[in-house]
Short mmCIF file of C-alpha atoms in Angstrom, two decimals:
data_model
loop_
_atom_site.label_atom_id
_atom_site.label_comp_id
_atom_site.label_asym_id
_atom_site.label_seq_id
_atom_site.Cartn_x
_atom_site.Cartn_y
_atom_site.Cartn_z
CA MET I 9 -21.99 -34.85 6.22
CA LYS I 10 -21.50 -31.80 8.41
CA LYS I 11 -20.36 -32.64 11.92
CA MET I 12 -22.57 -31.64 14.81
CA THR I 13 -20.99 -29.43 17.46
CA LYS I 14 -22.01 -29.77 21.10
CA LYS I 15 -24.07 -26.61 20.66
CA SER I 16 -25.96 -27.85 17.60
CA LEU I 17 -26.47 -31.27 19.21
CA ALA I 18 -28.02 -29.63 22.25
CA ILE I 19 -30.35 -27.63 20.05
CA ALA I 20 -31.34 -30.71 18.10
CA LEU I 21 -32.11 -32.64 21.29
CA THR I 22 -34.14 -29.74 22.64
CA GLY I 23 -36.14 -29.63 19.42
CA ALA I 24 -36.75 -33.39 19.58
CA MET I 25 -38.00 -33.17 23.14
CA CYS I 26 -40.39 -30.38 22.18
CA LEU I 27 -41.81 -32.44 19.33
CA ALA I 28 -42.31 -35.36 21.66
CA LEU I 29 -44.15 -33.23 24.18
CA VAL I 30 -46.34 -31.66 21.51
CA GLY I 31 -47.19 -35.13 20.19
CA CYS I 32 -48.43 -36.07 23.68
CA GLY I 33 -50.39 -32.86 24.10
CA GLY I 34 -47.73 -31.47 26.47
CA GLY I 35 -46.54 -28.43 24.47
CA SER I 36 -46.09 -25.21 26.45
CA LYS I 37 -45.27 -21.54 25.77
CA GLU I 38 -42.20 -21.83 28.04
CA THR I 39 -40.74 -24.77 26.08
CA LYS I 40 -41.30 -23.02 22.74
CA ALA I 41 -39.74 -19.82 24.06
CA GLU I 42 -36.66 -21.68 25.31
CA THR I 43 -36.30 -23.42 21.97
CA LYS I 44 -36.59 -20.12 20.12
CA ALA I 45 -33.98 -18.53 22.39
CA ALA I 46 -31.55 -21.41 21.83
CA GLU I 47 -32.04 -21.18 18.07
CA THR I 48 -31.51 -17.41 18.14
CA SER I 49 -28.35 -17.79 20.22
CA ALA I 50 -26.97 -20.39 17.82
CA ALA I 51 -27.78 -18.17 14.86
CA ASP I 52 -26.02 -15.23 16.51
CA GLU I 53 -22.92 -17.34 17.18
CA THR I 54 -22.86 -18.55 13.59
CA LYS I 55 -23.20 -15.01 12.28
CA ALA I 56 -20.41 -13.79 14.59
CA ALA I 57 -18.11 -16.58 13.43
CA GLU I 58 -18.82 -15.79 9.79
CA GLU I 59 -17.99 -12.14 10.40
CA GLY I 60 -14.85 -12.97 12.35
CA ALA I 61 -16.33 -10.97 15.18
CA VAL I 62 -14.68 -12.50 18.25
CA ASP I 63 -14.65 -9.71 20.85
CA LEU I 64 -11.38 -10.46 22.59
CA ASN I 65 -11.41 -7.16 24.45
CA ALA I 66 -14.67 -8.13 26.20
CA LEU I 67 -13.00 -11.08 27.94
CA THR I 68 -10.83 -11.20 31.02
CA LEU I 69 -7.29 -12.47 30.74
CA ASP I 70 -8.27 -15.56 32.71
CA GLU I 71 -11.06 -16.30 30.23
CA ILE I 72 -8.72 -15.84 27.27
CA THR I 73 -6.12 -18.07 28.91
CA GLU I 74 -8.58 -20.91 29.49
CA LYS I 75 -9.96 -20.69 25.97
CA ALA I 76 -6.43 -20.57 24.55
CA LYS I 77 -5.48 -23.70 26.47
CA ALA I 78 -8.54 -25.42 25.06
CA GLU I 79 -7.50 -24.43 21.52
CA GLY I 80 -4.05 -25.82 22.24
CA GLU I 81 -2.37 -24.40 19.15
CA VAL I 82 -1.29 -21.13 17.56
CA VAL I 83 -0.29 -20.76 13.91
CA SER I 84 1.82 -17.77 12.91
CA VAL I 85 3.20 -16.21 9.76
CA GLY I 86 6.43 -14.25 9.55
CA MET I 87 7.48 -15.19 13.09
CA PRO I 88 10.28 -17.76 12.75
CA ASP I 89 12.34 -18.76 15.78
CA GLU I 90 15.42 -16.76 14.81
CA TRP I 91 13.61 -13.45 14.19
CA ALA I 92 13.74 -11.34 17.39
CA ASP I 93 14.14 -14.68 19.21
CA TRP I 94 10.51 -15.65 18.73
CA GLY I 95 11.77 -19.15 19.51
CA SER I 96 11.84 -18.27 23.21
CA LEU I 97 8.29 -16.92 23.00
CA TRP I 98 6.98 -20.11 21.42
CA GLN I 99 8.80 -22.21 24.01
CA ALA I 100 7.19 -20.17 26.78
CA MET I 101 3.75 -20.69 25.21
CA SER I 102 4.38 -24.42 25.23
CA ASP I 103 5.92 -24.67 28.69
CA THR I 104 3.43 -22.36 30.43
CA TYR I 105 0.17 -23.07 28.63
CA GLY I 106 0.69 -26.31 26.71
CA ILE I 107 0.11 -24.50 23.40
CA SER I 108 1.92 -25.86 20.36
CA HIS I 109 3.08 -23.69 17.47
CA ASN I 110 4.11 -23.67 13.84
CA ASP I 111 5.15 -20.84 11.55
CA THR I 112 5.40 -20.09 7.86
CA ASP I 113 8.02 -17.45 7.23
CA MET I 114 7.07 -14.74 4.75
CA SER I 115 7.30 -11.01 4.17
CA SER I 116 4.87 -8.47 5.62
CA SER I 117 3.02 -8.06 2.33
CA GLU I 118 2.76 -11.82 1.92
CA GLU I 119 1.33 -12.19 5.42
CA LEU I 120 -1.49 -9.74 4.74
CA GLN I 121 -2.06 -11.22 1.31
CA MET I 122 -2.56 -14.63 2.93
CA PHE I 123 -5.08 -13.20 5.42
CA ALA I 124 -6.95 -11.59 2.52
CA THR I 125 -6.84 -14.60 0.19
CA GLU I 126 -7.98 -17.14 2.79
CA GLY I 127 -10.68 -14.86 4.17
CA LYS I 128 -13.28 -16.74 6.21
CA ASN I 129 -11.32 -19.95 5.67
CA GLY I 130 -8.31 -18.58 7.54
CA THR I 131 -5.63 -21.04 8.60
CA LYS I 132 -3.26 -18.54 10.29
CA ASP I 133 -3.75 -16.82 13.62
CA ILE I 134 -1.16 -14.10 14.05
CA GLY I 135 1.53 -12.30 12.10
CA ASP I 136 4.28 -9.75 12.64
CA VAL I 137 4.33 -7.00 10.00
CA GLY I 138 6.45 -3.93 9.39
CA TYR I 139 5.12 -0.71 10.94
CA GLY I 140 4.31 0.61 7.49
CA PHE I 141 1.87 -2.27 6.91
CA ALA I 142 -0.22 -1.69 10.06
CA GLY I 143 -2.53 0.79 8.34
CA GLN I 144 -3.11 -1.58 5.44
CA ALA I 145 -4.08 -4.39 7.80
CA VAL I 146 -6.80 -2.19 9.29
CA SER I 147 -8.00 -0.46 6.11
CA GLU I 148 -8.45 -3.80 4.37
CA ASP I 149 -10.33 -5.18 7.41
CA LEU I 150 -7.97 -8.12 7.82
CA VAL I 151 -7.47 -8.05 11.59
CA GLN I 152 -9.25 -8.10 14.93
CA GLY I 153 -8.32 -6.26 18.10
CA TYR I 154 -6.85 -7.27 21.43
CA LYS I 155 -5.46 -4.55 23.68
CA THR I 156 -3.59 -6.74 26.26
CA SER I 157 -3.44 -5.98 29.97
CA TYR I 158 -0.42 -3.73 29.32
CA TRP I 159 -2.32 -1.34 27.04
CA ASP I 160 -1.87 1.76 29.20
CA ASN I 161 1.91 1.26 29.33
CA VAL I 162 2.32 1.17 25.56
CA PRO I 163 2.86 4.54 23.82
CA ASP I 164 0.11 5.75 21.48
CA TRP I 165 2.30 5.51 18.37
CA ALA I 166 2.81 1.79 19.05
CA LYS I 167 -0.84 0.71 19.08
CA GLY I 168 -3.84 0.90 16.78
CA GLU I 169 -7.46 1.51 17.70
CA ASP I 170 -8.90 -1.29 19.86
CA GLY I 171 -5.58 -3.12 19.61
CA LYS I 172 -5.97 -4.06 15.96
CA TRP I 173 -2.18 -3.85 15.87
CA MET I 174 0.44 -3.45 18.57
CA VAL I 175 4.18 -2.92 18.43
CA ALA I 176 5.92 -4.94 21.15
CA TYR I 177 9.45 -3.97 20.15
CA THR I 178 11.54 -1.77 17.93
CA GLY I 179 14.96 -2.22 16.41
CA VAL I 180 17.58 -0.01 14.82
CA THR I 181 19.11 -0.16 11.36
CA THR I 182 22.20 -2.34 11.53
CA PHE I 183 24.98 -3.42 9.18
CA LEU I 184 25.74 -7.12 9.59
CA VAL I 185 29.25 -7.68 8.27
CA ASN I 186 31.30 -10.77 7.57
CA THR I 187 34.69 -9.55 8.79
CA GLU I 188 36.46 -12.38 7.01
CA GLN I 189 35.18 -11.18 3.64
CA VAL I 190 35.76 -7.43 3.91
CA ASP I 191 38.95 -5.57 4.69
CA LYS I 192 37.33 -2.69 6.54
CA VAL I 193 34.03 -2.86 8.43
CA PRO I 194 31.73 -0.01 7.28
CA THR I 195 30.36 2.08 10.11
CA SER I 196 28.35 4.53 8.01
CA TRP I 197 26.42 4.76 4.75
CA GLN I 198 29.14 7.09 3.54
CA ASP I 199 31.67 4.27 4.09
CA ILE I 200 29.57 2.04 1.87
CA ARG I 201 29.28 4.71 -0.80
CA GLU I 202 33.01 5.27 -0.89
CA GLY I 203 33.94 1.59 -0.66
CA ASP I 204 33.46 -1.39 -2.93
CA TYR I 205 31.06 -3.35 -0.72
CA LYS I 206 28.29 -5.36 -2.32
CA VAL I 207 25.24 -4.83 -0.10
CA ALA I 208 22.10 -6.90 0.52
CA LEU I 209 18.91 -5.44 1.96
CA GLY I 210 16.27 -7.95 0.85
CA PRO I 211 13.25 -7.49 -1.43
CA LEU I 212 11.54 -4.08 -1.29
CA THR I 213 8.22 -5.80 -0.69
CA GLY I 214 9.42 -6.49 2.86
CA GLY I 215 9.57 -4.17 5.84
CA ASN I 216 13.30 -4.71 6.43
CA ALA I 217 14.36 -3.50 2.98
CA GLN I 218 11.96 -0.56 3.02
CA ALA I 219 13.38 0.59 6.35
CA ALA I 220 16.97 0.18 5.14
CA PHE I 221 16.16 2.25 2.07
CA ILE I 222 14.57 5.06 4.10
CA ALA I 223 17.44 5.02 6.61
CA SER I 224 19.87 5.68 3.77
CA ALA I 225 17.85 8.75 2.80
CA TYR I 226 18.51 10.29 6.22
CA ALA I 227 22.22 9.58 5.83
CA PHE I 228 22.44 11.78 2.76
CA GLY I 229 20.22 14.67 3.80
CA GLY I 230 16.77 13.30 3.07
CA ASP I 231 13.90 12.04 5.20
CA MET I 232 10.55 10.28 4.83
CA ASN I 233 9.23 13.16 2.73
CA ASN I 234 12.37 13.38 0.61
CA LEU I 235 13.65 10.05 -0.61
CA GLU I 236 15.63 11.42 -3.55
CA PRO I 237 19.02 11.04 -1.80
CA ALA I 238 18.24 7.36 -1.24
CA PHE I 239 17.29 6.81 -4.88
CA GLU I 240 20.50 8.47 -5.99
CA PHE I 241 22.56 6.30 -3.63
CA TRP I 242 20.98 2.96 -4.57
CA THR I 243 21.00 3.83 -8.26
CA GLU I 244 24.76 4.38 -7.98
CA LEU I 245 25.18 0.99 -6.32
CA ALA I 246 22.93 -0.73 -8.85
CA GLU I 247 24.81 0.71 -11.81
CA ALA I 248 28.08 -0.42 -10.25
CA GLY I 249 26.74 -3.95 -9.67
CA ARG I 250 27.02 -3.53 -5.92
CA ILE I 251 23.55 -4.63 -4.80
CA ASN I 252 23.30 -8.22 -3.66
CA THR I 253 19.74 -9.33 -4.51
CA LEU I 254 19.66 -12.29 -2.11
CA ASP I 255 17.32 -12.14 0.86
CA ILE I 256 18.92 -11.29 4.21
CA THR I 257 18.34 -14.69 5.83
CA GLN I 258 20.68 -16.27 8.33
CA ALA I 259 21.34 -19.11 5.87
CA ASN I 260 22.56 -16.70 3.19
CA PHE I 261 24.98 -15.14 5.66
CA GLU I 262 26.07 -18.55 6.91
CA ASN I 263 26.93 -19.87 3.47
CA GLY I 264 29.05 -16.81 2.72
CA GLU I 265 26.83 -15.40 -0.01
CA ILE I 266 26.34 -12.07 1.77
CA ALA I 267 29.31 -10.10 3.08
CA VAL I 268 27.42 -6.94 4.06
CA GLY I 269 23.69 -6.86 4.78
CA VAL I 270 21.39 -4.19 6.16
CA VAL I 271 19.15 -5.70 8.82
CA TRP I 272 17.39 -4.83 12.03
CA SER I 273 19.34 -5.05 15.27
CA PHE I 274 17.01 -7.82 16.43
CA THR I 275 18.17 -10.01 13.57
CA GLY I 276 21.71 -8.71 13.16
CA ILE I 277 22.73 -9.32 16.76
CA PRO I 278 21.30 -12.87 16.98
CA TYR I 279 22.75 -13.73 13.55
CA SER I 280 26.18 -12.49 14.62
CA LYS I 281 26.03 -14.79 17.64
CA ASN I 282 24.56 -17.80 15.84
CA ILE I 283 26.75 -17.91 12.74
CA GLU I 284 29.77 -20.08 13.48
CA GLN I 285 31.29 -20.41 10.01
CA TYR I 286 32.50 -16.80 9.95
CA LYS I 287 33.34 -14.02 12.34
CA MET I 288 30.45 -11.55 12.11
CA THR I 289 29.92 -8.10 13.58
CA ALA I 290 26.80 -5.94 13.87
CA VAL I 291 27.21 -2.16 13.56
CA VAL I 292 24.64 0.64 13.85
CA PRO I 293 25.49 3.15 11.08
CA SER I 294 26.50 6.52 12.47
CA ASP I 295 24.85 8.64 9.79
CA GLY I 296 21.46 7.10 9.06
CA SER I 297 19.55 4.71 11.29
CA LEU I 298 15.86 4.26 11.97
CA GLN I 299 14.34 3.05 15.22
CA ASN I 300 11.22 1.30 14.14
CA GLY I 301 9.08 -1.65 15.08
CA TYR I 302 7.03 -4.52 13.79
CA ALA I 303 3.36 -4.82 14.68
CA SER I 304 1.61 -8.00 15.76
CA VAL I 305 -1.67 -8.49 13.88
CA ILE I 306 -4.34 -11.06 14.72
CA ASN I 307 -6.13 -12.49 11.71
CA LYS I 308 -9.82 -11.48 11.64
CA TYR I 309 -10.63 -15.10 10.84
CA ALA I 310 -8.01 -16.72 13.09
CA PRO I 311 -8.84 -20.38 13.75
CA HIS I 312 -7.33 -19.98 17.24
CA PRO I 313 -8.11 -16.36 18.21
CA TYR I 314 -7.68 -16.87 21.93
CA ALA I 315 -4.25 -18.46 21.53
CA ALA I 316 -3.32 -15.54 19.28
CA ALA I 317 -4.44 -13.06 21.93
CA LEU I 318 -2.49 -14.93 24.61
CA THR I 319 0.57 -14.87 22.36
CA ARG I 320 0.36 -11.09 22.15
CA GLU I 321 -0.17 -10.90 25.91
CA THR I 322 3.02 -12.90 26.42
CA MET I 323 4.96 -10.62 24.05
CA PHE I 324 4.22 -7.67 26.33
CA SER I 325 4.85 -9.50 29.60
CA ASP I 326 8.11 -8.96 31.50
CA GLU I 327 9.25 -12.34 30.23
CA GLY I 328 8.44 -11.52 26.61
CA GLN I 329 9.99 -8.06 26.74
CA THR I 330 13.15 -9.59 28.21
CA TYR I 331 13.41 -12.10 25.35
CA LEU I 332 13.12 -9.27 22.87
CA ALA I 333 15.73 -7.13 24.62
CA LEU I 334 18.23 -10.00 24.69
CA ALA I 335 17.64 -10.51 20.96
CA GLY I 336 18.79 -6.98 20.14
CA ALA I 337 15.37 -5.33 20.17
CA ILE I 338 14.19 -2.35 22.21
CA PRO I 339 11.10 -3.26 24.31
CA THR I 340 8.14 -0.95 23.76
CA ARG I 341 6.51 -1.01 27.19
CA GLU I 342 7.30 2.26 28.91
CA ASP I 343 7.26 0.76 32.42
CA PHE I 344 9.54 -2.16 31.59
CA VAL I 345 13.11 -2.21 32.90
CA VAL I 346 15.44 -5.06 31.98
CA ALA I 347 16.83 -6.95 34.98
CA ASP I 348 20.28 -5.89 36.18
CA GLU I 349 21.72 -9.28 35.31
CA TYR I 350 21.02 -8.61 31.63
CA ALA I 351 21.97 -4.94 31.51
CA ASP I 352 25.28 -5.52 29.71
CA GLN I 353 23.66 -7.83 27.12
CA VAL I 354 21.16 -5.42 25.62
CA ILE I 355 21.29 -2.36 23.38
CA SER I 356 22.17 0.76 25.35
CA LYS I 357 20.69 4.23 24.98
CA GLU I 358 24.02 5.34 23.51
CA ASP I 359 23.68 2.76 20.73
CA ILE I 360 20.42 4.28 19.53
CA ALA I 361 21.06 7.93 20.37
CA GLY I 362 21.32 8.95 16.72
CA ALA I 363 18.47 6.78 15.42
CA VAL I 364 15.32 8.42 14.10
CA LEU I 365 12.27 7.07 15.93
CA ILE I 366 9.45 6.44 13.47
CA SER I 367 6.21 7.27 15.28
CA ASP I 368 3.84 8.23 12.43
CA ALA I 369 2.54 5.00 10.92
CA GLU I 370 0.61 6.75 8.14
CA ALA I 371 3.54 8.87 6.94
CA TYR I 372 5.91 5.93 7.18
CA SER I 373 3.52 3.71 5.23
CA ALA I 374 3.37 6.31 2.46
CA ALA I 375 7.17 6.52 2.33
CA CYS I 376 7.45 2.73 2.16
CA GLU I 377 4.97 2.59 -0.71
CA THR I 378 6.93 5.23 -2.61
CA ALA I 379 10.18 3.38 -2.00
CA LYS I 380 8.72 0.07 -3.18
CA THR I 381 7.05 1.48 -6.29
CA ARG I 382 9.96 3.57 -7.51
CA TRP I 383 12.47 0.81 -6.72
CA GLU I 384 10.58 -1.51 -9.06
CA GLU I 385 10.41 1.15 -11.74
CA GLU I 386 13.88 2.69 -11.49
CA ILE I 387 16.32 0.37 -9.72
CA ALA I 388 15.12 -3.20 -10.24
CA PRO I 389 15.72 -3.01 -14.01
CA LEU I 390 19.39 -2.16 -13.30
CA LEU I 391 19.99 -5.24 -11.17
CA VAL I 392 21.90 -8.18 -12.56
CA GLN I 393 22.66 -11.04 -10.20
#
């Protein structure tokens, strides 16, 4: 039996009262009109819920906060504690608002696939997808918008129409190296080409690997519109058995199964600090590095849309931007300045001076799709693990 909500119970009671009055000869136009209005309002709410049409941008931050507290929970995908130190974000959500959290880690494509597959029966609220997947999230109508109170301080390239996606941080291409397993730490893609390193970049269905692939194109004279140098490079490594097909998780670095991995700075720097079994170092390659971000996306059918909106709000707050900076990310808000006490703990402008800032989501998405498709056709068949 379907449970009655407070709204439907109120409507039912109103209807019962009207019937009682009519039975006693007490029916009135006003009572019938009120009943009709209540029924229409309920129907409109039901239709809005079915369409996933919560208008988060029409609410004040105070209203969103109160509704989020009432929901009491936010469920994410692809936002584990160790990635960009989301752990601090989730702790802040709990400490400040009493909102609990759980996450299922997955790649960008898997996140959007879950939103699409679950549809109106969505069980996830918010995800964090590679910049190249932002357009897909919108074109497939999988997300809803929330612009945050910091909207005007976020550059245009880092936000989609109506806040259907927003980039809270960027990172730079980074080599994470186990210095106990390699004789010489590579500081460039050319070093890797000339050495005997076996390199991991993760599956090409994920945003990390796609970015690593495109970064290597820039190192050898290519760019987003010319990926041939990257295909030549990775084909060489594949034929030489020098591609490690394991995913670039902290666990795989910790257990010694990856000696050299290409990651984002916001995972490479935390991993290098967290891994105790080996001495690790994180290096930004001198000849090919992208500065690129991940976009938060709120599921169109999020079961806790207000908590999801408040999560994004917290990402862009001074507190959230500080967490990201300390995790090796570059905060996106143009008016944010990290506190002096943390200045020597974050990436400097010199560290990212040579990185190529990716600011065209459509062009980047096309390059990522080319990289993924041709990798499966040309390079994957060469891999033997």
